[in-house]
mmCIF file with all atom_site columns, C-alpha atoms in Angstrom:
data_model
loop_
_atom_site.group_PDB
_atom_site.id
_atom_site.type_symbol
_atom_site.label_atom_id
_atom_site.label_alt_id
_atom_site.label_comp_id
_atom_site.label_asym_id
_atom_site.label_entity_id
_atom_site.label_seq_id
_atom_site.pdbx_PDB_ins_code
_atom_site.Cartn_x
_atom_site.Cartn_y
_atom_site.Cartn_z
_atom_site.occupancy
_atom_site.B_iso_or_equiv
_atom_site.pdbx_formal_charge
_atom_site.auth_seq_id
_atom_site.auth_comp_id
_atom_site.auth_asym_id
_atom_site.auth_atom_id
_atom_site.pdbx_PDB_model_num
ATOM 1  C CA . MET A 1 1  ? 7.205  5.757   -16.817 1.00 38.00 ? 1  MET A CA 1
ATOM 2  C CA . GLU A 1 2  ? 8.032  4.325   -13.972 1.00 48.00 ? 2  GLU A CA 1
ATOM 3  C CA . GLN A 1 3  ? 6.273  1.536   -12.099 1.00 49.00 ? 3  GLN A CA 1
ATOM 4  C CA . GLN A 1 4  ? 5.050  2.388   -8.332  1.00 77.00 ? 4  GLN A CA 1
ATOM 5  C CA . VAL A 1 5  ? 6.147  -0.078  -6.115  1.00 87.00 ? 5  VAL A CA 1
ATOM 6  C CA . SER A 1 6  ? 3.550  -1.883  -4.172  1.00 94.00 ? 6  SER A CA 1
ATOM 7  C CA . VAL A 1 7  ? 2.954  -0.942  -0.494  1.00 96.00 ? 7  VAL A CA 1
ATOM 8  C CA . PHE A 1 8  ? 2.768  -4.908  -0.003  1.00 97.00 ? 8  PHE A CA 1
ATOM 9  C CA . ALA A 1 9  ? 6.337  -4.959  -1.822  1.00 96.00 ? 9  ALA A CA 1
ATOM 10 C CA . LEU A 1 10 ? 7.475  -2.039  0.711   1.00 96.00 ? 10 LEU A CA 1
ATOM 11 C CA . PHE A 1 11 ? 6.317  -4.004  3.973   1.00 97.00 ? 11 PHE A CA 1
ATOM 12 C CA . GLY A 1 12 ? 8.399  -7.585  2.794   1.00 97.00 ? 12 GLY A CA 1
ATOM 13 C CA . GLY A 1 13 ? 4.797  -8.893  1.973   1.00 97.00 ? 13 GLY A CA 1
ATOM 14 C CA . ILE A 1 14 ? 1.760  -9.918  3.482   1.00 98.00 ? 14 ILE A CA 1
ATOM 15 C CA . ARG A 1 15 ? 2.797  -11.364 6.326   1.00 98.00 ? 15 ARG A CA 1
ATOM 16 C CA . PRO A 1 16 ? 5.691  -9.206  7.100   1.00 98.00 ? 16 PRO A CA 1
ATOM 17 C CA . MET A 1 17 ? 3.109  -6.363  6.678   1.00 98.00 ? 17 MET A CA 1
ATOM 18 C CA . ALA A 1 18 ? 0.389  -7.563  9.017   1.00 98.00 ? 18 ALA A CA 1
ATOM 19 C CA . ARG A 1 19 ? 2.947  -8.266  11.518  1.00 98.00 ? 19 ARG A CA 1
ATOM 20 C CA . ALA A 1 20 ? 3.703  -4.722  11.236  1.00 98.00 ? 20 ALA A CA 1
ATOM 21 C CA . ILE A 1 21 ? 0.421  -3.225  11.299  1.00 98.00 ? 21 ILE A CA 1
ATOM 22 C CA . GLY A 1 22 ? -0.902 -5.995  13.803  1.00 98.00 ? 22 GLY A CA 1
ATOM 23 C CA . GLU A 1 23 ? -3.553 -6.865  11.133  1.00 98.00 ? 23 GLU A CA 1
ATOM 24 C CA . ASN A 1 24 ? -4.455 -10.635 10.098  1.00 98.00 ? 24 ASN A CA 1
ATOM 25 C CA . PRO A 1 25 ? -2.751 -11.814 7.469   1.00 98.00 ? 25 PRO A CA 1
ATOM 26 C CA . SER A 1 26 ? -5.401 -13.073 5.554   1.00 98.00 ? 26 SER A CA 1
ATOM 27 C CA . THR A 1 27 ? -7.345 -9.141  6.511   1.00 98.00 ? 27 THR A CA 1
ATOM 28 C CA . VAL A 1 28 ? -3.850 -7.246  4.344   1.00 98.00 ? 28 VAL A CA 1
ATOM 29 C CA . ALA A 1 29 ? -4.105 -10.711 1.524   1.00 98.00 ? 29 ALA A CA 1
ATOM 30 C CA . ALA A 1 30 ? -7.710 -9.271  0.877   1.00 98.00 ? 30 ALA A CA 1
ATOM 31 C CA . TRP A 1 31 ? -7.204 -5.736  0.847   1.00 97.00 ? 31 TRP A CA 1
ATOM 32 C CA . LYS A 1 32 ? -4.467 -6.900  -1.768  1.00 97.00 ? 32 LYS A CA 1
ATOM 33 C CA . ARG A 1 33 ? -6.685 -8.583  -3.518  1.00 97.00 ? 33 ARG A CA 1
ATOM 34 C CA . VAL A 1 34 ? -9.442 -6.325  -3.839  1.00 96.00 ? 34 VAL A CA 1
ATOM 35 C CA . GLY A 1 35 ? -6.266 -3.869  -4.789  1.00 94.00 ? 35 GLY A CA 1
ATOM 36 C CA . ARG A 1 36 ? -7.545 -0.988  -1.615  1.00 95.00 ? 36 ARG A CA 1
ATOM 37 C CA . ILE A 1 37 ? -6.480 -0.795  2.313   1.00 98.00 ? 37 ILE A CA 1
ATOM 38 C CA . PRO A 1 38 ? -9.749 0.756   4.124   1.00 97.00 ? 38 PRO A CA 1
ATOM 39 C CA . ALA A 1 39 ? -9.550 4.554   4.929   1.00 97.00 ? 39 ALA A CA 1
ATOM 40 C CA . GLU A 1 40 ? -9.873 3.714   8.498   1.00 97.00 ? 40 GLU A CA 1
ATOM 41 C CA . LYS A 1 41 ? -6.749 1.498   8.315   1.00 98.00 ? 41 LYS A CA 1
ATOM 42 C CA . GLN A 1 42 ? -4.743 4.123   5.881   1.00 97.00 ? 42 GLN A CA 1
ATOM 43 C CA . PRO A 1 43 ? -3.412 6.204   8.663   1.00 97.00 ? 43 PRO A CA 1
ATOM 44 C CA . HIS A 1 44 ? -1.820 4.065   10.593  1.00 98.00 ? 44 HIS A CA 1
ATOM 45 C CA . VAL A 1 45 ? -0.318 1.506   8.191   1.00 98.00 ? 45 VAL A CA 1
ATOM 46 C CA . LEU A 1 46 ? 1.898  5.099   6.438   1.00 98.00 ? 46 LEU A CA 1
ATOM 47 C CA . GLU A 1 47 ? 2.569  5.730   10.355  1.00 98.00 ? 47 GLU A CA 1
ATOM 48 C CA . VAL A 1 48 ? 4.516  2.180   11.030  1.00 98.00 ? 48 VAL A CA 1
ATOM 49 C CA . GLY A 1 49 ? 5.639  2.200   7.607   1.00 97.00 ? 49 GLY A CA 1
ATOM 50 C CA . GLN A 1 50 ? 7.300  5.706   7.979   1.00 97.00 ? 50 GLN A CA 1
ATOM 51 C CA . ALA A 1 51 ? 8.931  4.469   11.952  1.00 98.00 ? 51 ALA A CA 1
ATOM 52 C CA . LEU A 1 52 ? 10.128 1.175   10.269  1.00 97.00 ? 52 LEU A CA 1
ATOM 53 C CA . GLY A 1 53 ? 12.257 4.041   7.853   1.00 97.00 ? 53 GLY A CA 1
ATOM 54 C CA . LEU A 1 54 ? 10.047 2.080   4.332   1.00 97.00 ? 54 LEU A CA 1
ATOM 55 C CA . PRO A 1 55 ? 10.065 4.571   1.460   1.00 95.00 ? 55 PRO A CA 1
ATOM 56 C CA . ILE A 1 56 ? 6.342  4.892   2.050   1.00 95.00 ? 56 ILE A CA 1
ATOM 57 C CA . THR A 1 57 ? 3.783  7.660   0.753   1.00 95.00 ? 57 THR A CA 1
ATOM 58 C CA . ALA A 1 58 ? 0.278  8.854   1.223   1.00 95.00 ? 58 ALA A CA 1
ATOM 59 C CA . GLU A 1 59 ? -0.044 7.804   -2.192  1.00 94.00 ? 59 GLU A CA 1
ATOM 60 C CA . HIS A 1 60 ? 1.067  3.740   -0.897  1.00 95.00 ? 60 HIS A CA 1
ATOM 61 C CA . VAL A 1 61 ? -1.556 3.350   1.049   1.00 95.00 ? 61 VAL A CA 1
ATOM 62 C CA . VAL A 1 62 ? -4.426 4.908   -1.383  1.00 95.00 ? 62 VAL A CA 1
ATOM 63 C CA . PHE A 1 63 ? -3.369 3.284   -4.207  1.00 94.00 ? 63 PHE A CA 1
ATOM 64 C CA . PRO A 1 64 ? -1.758 -0.207  -2.606  1.00 94.00 ? 64 PRO A CA 1
ATOM 65 C CA . LEU A 1 65 ? -1.041 -1.441  -6.060  1.00 92.00 ? 65 LEU A CA 1
ATOM 66 C CA . GLY A 1 66 ? -0.263 1.765   -7.655  1.00 87.00 ? 66 GLY A CA 1
ATOM 67 C CA . ARG A 1 67 ? -1.988 4.985   -9.269  1.00 83.00 ? 67 ARG A CA 1
ATOM 68 C CA . PRO A 1 68 ? -4.741 2.978   -12.257 1.00 78.00 ? 68 PRO A CA 1
ATOM 69 C CA . ASN A 1 69 ? -4.740 4.319   -15.533 1.00 71.00 ? 69 ASN A CA 1
ATOM 70 C CA . ALA A 1 70 ? -1.780 6.688   -14.885 1.00 58.00 ? 70 ALA A CA 1
ATOM 71 C CA . ALA A 1 71 ? -1.046 9.347   -17.332 1.00 59.00 ? 71 ALA A CA 1
ATOM 72 C CA . GLY A 1 72 ? 2.716  10.169  -17.601 1.00 57.00 ? 72 GLY A CA 1
ATOM 73 C CA . PRO A 1 73 ? 3.947  13.534  -18.788 1.00 57.00 ? 73 PRO A CA 1
ATOM 74 C CA . ASP A 1 74 ? 5.389  11.894  -21.796 1.00 57.00 ? 74 ASP A CA 1
ATOM 75 C CA . ASP A 1 75 ? 1.272  10.103  -22.354 1.00 54.00 ? 75 ASP A CA 1
ATOM 76 C CA . LEU A 1 76 ? -0.550 14.308  -21.886 1.00 53.00 ? 76 LEU A CA 1
ATOM 77 C CA . ALA A 1 77 ? 1.335  14.856  -25.492 1.00 51.00 ? 77 ALA A CA 1
#
């Protein structure tokens, strides 16, 4: 199964992501630490990432560190 790249990595790290979305780096670092982006911030993160041409999807902002315990097609057999 392919490992999903974190949304933080897609932006180039915590500081570049914070700068792009207009948040403090400590805020973005806290999101990474807890493994979630607040629901009210998710649409903005997605919009900015797409505007920057990043290969970001809604799944990246809902599961910023990758989907937990994701079962791939080979795992279901």
